[in-house]
Short mmCIF file of C-alpha atoms in Angstrom, two decimals:
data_model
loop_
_atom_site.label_atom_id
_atom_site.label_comp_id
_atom_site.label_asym_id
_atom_site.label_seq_id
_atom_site.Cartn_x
_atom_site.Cartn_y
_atom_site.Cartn_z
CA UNK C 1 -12.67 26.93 42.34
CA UNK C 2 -12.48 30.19 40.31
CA UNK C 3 -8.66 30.20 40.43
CA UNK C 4 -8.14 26.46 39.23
CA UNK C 5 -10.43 27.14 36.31
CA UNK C 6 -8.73 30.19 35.35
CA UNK C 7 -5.30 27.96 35.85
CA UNK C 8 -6.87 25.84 33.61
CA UNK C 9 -7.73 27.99 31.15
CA UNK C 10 -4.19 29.75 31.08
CA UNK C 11 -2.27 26.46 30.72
CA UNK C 12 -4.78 25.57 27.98
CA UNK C 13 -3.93 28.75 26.01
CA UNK C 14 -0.53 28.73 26.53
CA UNK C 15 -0.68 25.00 25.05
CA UNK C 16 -2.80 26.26 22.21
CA UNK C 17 0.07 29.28 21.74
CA UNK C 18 3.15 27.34 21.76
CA UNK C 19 1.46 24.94 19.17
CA UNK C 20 0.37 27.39 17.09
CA UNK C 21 4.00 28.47 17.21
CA UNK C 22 5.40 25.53 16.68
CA UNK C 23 3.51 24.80 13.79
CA UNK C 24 4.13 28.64 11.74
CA UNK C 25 7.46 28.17 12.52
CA UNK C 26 8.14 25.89 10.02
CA UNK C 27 10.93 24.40 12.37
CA UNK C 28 8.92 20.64 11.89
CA UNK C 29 10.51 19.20 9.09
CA UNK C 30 7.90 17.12 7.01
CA UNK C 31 10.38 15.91 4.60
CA UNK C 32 10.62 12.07 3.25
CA UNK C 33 14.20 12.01 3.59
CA UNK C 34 14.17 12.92 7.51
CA UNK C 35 12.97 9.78 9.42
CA UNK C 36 10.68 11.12 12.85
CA UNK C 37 12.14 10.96 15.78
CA UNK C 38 11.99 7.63 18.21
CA UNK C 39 9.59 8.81 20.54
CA UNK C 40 6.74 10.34 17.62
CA UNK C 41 7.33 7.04 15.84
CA UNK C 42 6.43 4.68 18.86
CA UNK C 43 3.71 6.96 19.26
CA UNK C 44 2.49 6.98 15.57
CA UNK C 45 3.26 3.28 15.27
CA UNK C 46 0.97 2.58 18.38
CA UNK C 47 -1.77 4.53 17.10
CA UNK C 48 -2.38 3.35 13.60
CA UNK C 49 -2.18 -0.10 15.23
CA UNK C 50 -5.20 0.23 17.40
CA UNK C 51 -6.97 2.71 14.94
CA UNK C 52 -6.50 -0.99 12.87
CA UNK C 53 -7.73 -2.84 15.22
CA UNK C 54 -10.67 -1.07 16.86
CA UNK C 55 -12.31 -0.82 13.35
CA UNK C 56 -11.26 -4.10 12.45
CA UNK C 57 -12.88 -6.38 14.85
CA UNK C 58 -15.93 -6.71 13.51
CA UNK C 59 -15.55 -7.63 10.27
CA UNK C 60 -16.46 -10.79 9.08
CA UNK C 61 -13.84 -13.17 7.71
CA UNK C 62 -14.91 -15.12 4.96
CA UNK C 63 -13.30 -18.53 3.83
CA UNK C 64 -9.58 -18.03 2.61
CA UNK C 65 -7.53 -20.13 0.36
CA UNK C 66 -9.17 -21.07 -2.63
CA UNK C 67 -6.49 -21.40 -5.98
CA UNK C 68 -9.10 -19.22 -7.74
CA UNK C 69 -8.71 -16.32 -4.95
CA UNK C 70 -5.16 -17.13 -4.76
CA UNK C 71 -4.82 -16.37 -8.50
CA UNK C 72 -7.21 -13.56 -8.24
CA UNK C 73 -5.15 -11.68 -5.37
CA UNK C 74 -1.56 -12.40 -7.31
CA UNK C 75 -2.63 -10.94 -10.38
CA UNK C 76 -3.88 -7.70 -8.58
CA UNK C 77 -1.06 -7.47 -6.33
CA UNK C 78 1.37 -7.30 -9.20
CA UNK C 79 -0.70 -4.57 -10.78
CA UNK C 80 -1.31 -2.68 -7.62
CA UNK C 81 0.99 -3.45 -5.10
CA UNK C 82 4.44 -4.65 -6.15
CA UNK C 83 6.43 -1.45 -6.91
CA UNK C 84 5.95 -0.42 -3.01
CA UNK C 85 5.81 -3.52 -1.28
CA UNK C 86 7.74 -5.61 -3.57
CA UNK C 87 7.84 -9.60 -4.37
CA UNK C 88 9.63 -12.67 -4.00
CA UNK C 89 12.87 -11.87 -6.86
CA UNK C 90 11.76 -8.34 -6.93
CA UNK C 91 14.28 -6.04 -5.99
CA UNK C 92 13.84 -2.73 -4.79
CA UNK C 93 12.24 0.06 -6.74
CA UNK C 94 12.83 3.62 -7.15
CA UNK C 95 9.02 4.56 -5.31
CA UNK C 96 9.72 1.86 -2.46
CA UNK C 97 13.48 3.22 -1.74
CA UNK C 98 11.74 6.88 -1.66
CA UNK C 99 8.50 6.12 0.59
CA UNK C 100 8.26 7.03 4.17
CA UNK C 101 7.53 5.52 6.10
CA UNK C 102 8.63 2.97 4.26
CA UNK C 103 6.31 0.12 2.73
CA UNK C 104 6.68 -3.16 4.20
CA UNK C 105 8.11 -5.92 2.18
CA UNK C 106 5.26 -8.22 2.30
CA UNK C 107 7.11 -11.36 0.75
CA UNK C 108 9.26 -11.14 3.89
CA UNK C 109 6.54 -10.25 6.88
CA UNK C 110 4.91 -12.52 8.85
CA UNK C 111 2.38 -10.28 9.99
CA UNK C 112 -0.85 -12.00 7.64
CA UNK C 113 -1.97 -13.69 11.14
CA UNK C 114 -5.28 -10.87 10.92
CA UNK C 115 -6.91 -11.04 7.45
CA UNK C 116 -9.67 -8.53 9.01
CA UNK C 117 -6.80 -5.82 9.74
CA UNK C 118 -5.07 -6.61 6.35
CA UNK C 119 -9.33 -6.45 4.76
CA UNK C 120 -9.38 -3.04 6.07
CA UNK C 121 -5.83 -1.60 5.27
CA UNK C 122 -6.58 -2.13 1.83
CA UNK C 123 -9.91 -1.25 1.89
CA UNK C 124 -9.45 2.05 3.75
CA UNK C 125 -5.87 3.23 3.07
CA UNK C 126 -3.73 4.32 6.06
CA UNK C 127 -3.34 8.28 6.04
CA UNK C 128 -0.06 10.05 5.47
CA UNK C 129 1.65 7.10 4.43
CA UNK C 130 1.39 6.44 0.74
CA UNK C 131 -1.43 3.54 1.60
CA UNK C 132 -3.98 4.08 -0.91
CA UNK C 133 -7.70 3.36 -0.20
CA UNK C 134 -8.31 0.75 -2.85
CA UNK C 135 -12.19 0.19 -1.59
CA UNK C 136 -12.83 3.31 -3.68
CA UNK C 137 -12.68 0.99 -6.94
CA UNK C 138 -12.50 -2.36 -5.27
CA UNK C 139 -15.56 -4.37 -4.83
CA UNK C 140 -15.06 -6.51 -1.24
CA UNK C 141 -14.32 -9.99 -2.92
CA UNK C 142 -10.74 -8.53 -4.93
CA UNK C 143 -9.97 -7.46 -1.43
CA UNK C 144 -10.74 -11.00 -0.20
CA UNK C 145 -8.81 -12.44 -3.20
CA UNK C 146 -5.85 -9.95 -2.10
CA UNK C 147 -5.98 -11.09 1.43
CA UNK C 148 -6.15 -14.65 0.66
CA UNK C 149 -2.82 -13.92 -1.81
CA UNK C 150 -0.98 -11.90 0.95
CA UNK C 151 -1.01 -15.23 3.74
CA UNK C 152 0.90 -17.26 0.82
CA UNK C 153 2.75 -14.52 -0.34
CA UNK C 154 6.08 -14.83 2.13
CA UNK C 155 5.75 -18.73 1.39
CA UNK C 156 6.28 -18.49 -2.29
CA UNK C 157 9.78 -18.32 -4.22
CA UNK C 158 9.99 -16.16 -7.21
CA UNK C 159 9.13 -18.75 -9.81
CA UNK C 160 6.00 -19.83 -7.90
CA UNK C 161 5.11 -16.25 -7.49
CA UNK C 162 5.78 -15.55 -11.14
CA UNK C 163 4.08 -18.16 -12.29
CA UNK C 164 0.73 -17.30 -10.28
CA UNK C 165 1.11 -14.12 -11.56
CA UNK C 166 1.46 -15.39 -14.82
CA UNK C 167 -2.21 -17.70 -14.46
CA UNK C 168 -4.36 -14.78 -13.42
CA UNK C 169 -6.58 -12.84 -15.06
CA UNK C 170 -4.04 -9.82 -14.37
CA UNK C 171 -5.67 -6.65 -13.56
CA UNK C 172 -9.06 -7.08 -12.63
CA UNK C 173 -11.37 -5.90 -9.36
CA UNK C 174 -14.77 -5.22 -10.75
CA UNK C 175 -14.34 -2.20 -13.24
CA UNK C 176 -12.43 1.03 -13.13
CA UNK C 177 -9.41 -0.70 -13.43
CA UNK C 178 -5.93 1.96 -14.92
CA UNK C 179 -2.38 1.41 -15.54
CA UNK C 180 -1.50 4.59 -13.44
CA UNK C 181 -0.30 2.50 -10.48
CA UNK C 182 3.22 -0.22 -11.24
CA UNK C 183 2.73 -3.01 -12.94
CA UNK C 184 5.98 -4.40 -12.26
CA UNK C 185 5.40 -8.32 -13.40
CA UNK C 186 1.68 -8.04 -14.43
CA UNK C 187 0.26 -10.36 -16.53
CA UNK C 188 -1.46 -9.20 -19.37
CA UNK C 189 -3.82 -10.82 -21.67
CA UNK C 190 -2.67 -11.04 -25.24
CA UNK C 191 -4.21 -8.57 -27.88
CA UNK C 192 -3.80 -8.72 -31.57
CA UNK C 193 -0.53 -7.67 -32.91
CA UNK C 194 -0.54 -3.53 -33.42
CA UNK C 195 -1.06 -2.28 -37.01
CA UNK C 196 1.42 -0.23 -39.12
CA UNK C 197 -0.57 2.93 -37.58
CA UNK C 198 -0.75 1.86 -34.04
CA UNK C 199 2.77 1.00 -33.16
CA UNK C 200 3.41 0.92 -29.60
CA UNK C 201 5.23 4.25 -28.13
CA UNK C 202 8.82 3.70 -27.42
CA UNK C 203 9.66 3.97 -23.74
CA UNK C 204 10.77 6.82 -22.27
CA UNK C 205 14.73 6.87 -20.93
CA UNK C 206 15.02 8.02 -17.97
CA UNK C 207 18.56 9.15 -16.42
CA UNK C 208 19.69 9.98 -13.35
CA UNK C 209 22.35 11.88 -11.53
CA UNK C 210 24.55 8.79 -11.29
CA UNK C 211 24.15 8.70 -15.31
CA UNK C 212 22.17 5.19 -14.88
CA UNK C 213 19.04 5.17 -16.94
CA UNK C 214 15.78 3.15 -17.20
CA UNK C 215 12.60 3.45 -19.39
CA UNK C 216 9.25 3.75 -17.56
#
């Protein structure tokens, strides 16, 4: 009995040492630009699934579908959403194009079949993968609304998308509401006109390698 334990203990150690080997080696390479291997990304695929699901079961799905949510959820997701996982006519952005792994296009998924799962994504972030937690300044029902909006979302062509966009109430979840994240198609409500002193700031050019440029 003695000798298995101390077997144990030796293969445990060794594990521990070739990790800690591994790891202050600096031979992983945790950069964007190199995609993980097959294996780690069946693995890591497999896991965040049923981390998803596990926590997901219980919730409570409330009714879905409303035009009011609907609106709700589109004028959110252009605020919040759009420059990763993009929108019907919306073509592929600098941050999506960059991302890995890399944000699914949610105009063209089909996998809205488990508003709980897509509740708690939102809600909760996934880690390590440029998934924010929104619940941090997201009261439940702009989740809801954002739900609701995501199981229409692949139906919709870019002038119905556009045009909910263009009926909501834009960027609004309860308070504590920025303009950090991309706003690519937001609607905005209308303010008076700026005064000679408060002229809007001229956008910013910015050029790339290729000699292409773009104002943010």
């Amino acid at each position: 009995m003695k000798t298995v334990l101390a077997t144990l203990a030796l293969s445990t150690l060794a594990v521990a040492v070739g990790a800690a080997a591994v790891v202050y080696s600096g031979i992983i390479d945790v950069g964007a630009d190199s995609p993980h291997s097959a294996p780690l990304h069946t693995v890591l695929e497999a896991t965040r699934e049923r981390a998803v699901a596990v926590r997901a079961r219980d919730i409570e799905v409330p009714t879905l579908g409303s035009a009011e949510q609907i609106r709700s959820g589109a004028g959110n997701y252009a605020a919040m959403c759009v420059g990763c996982h993009l929108a019907p006519g919306v073509a592929p952005s600098e941050l999506s194009q960059g991302l890995y792994p890399a944000p699914p296009r949610l105009a063209e998924a089909s996998g809205h079949d488990n508003p709980a799962a897509s509740f708690w994504i939102i809600k909760h972030g996934i880690k390590s993968t440029g998934m924010p937690a929104w619940g941090r300044f997201m009261e439940d029902q702009y989740i809801w609304s954002l739900v609701a909006f995501l199981e229409q979302l692949p139906s919709l062509t870019p002038q119905e998308y556009q045009a909910l966009v263009n009926s909501s109430d834009g960027h609004q979840h309860g308070g504590g509401e920025d303009d950090t994240h991309g706003t690519s198609g937001a609607h905005h409500a209308e303010g008076p006109p700026p005064t000679e002193s408060h002229q809007p700031a001229q956008p910013e050019a910015h050029r790339h390698a290729d000699g292409s440029d773009h104002a943010h």
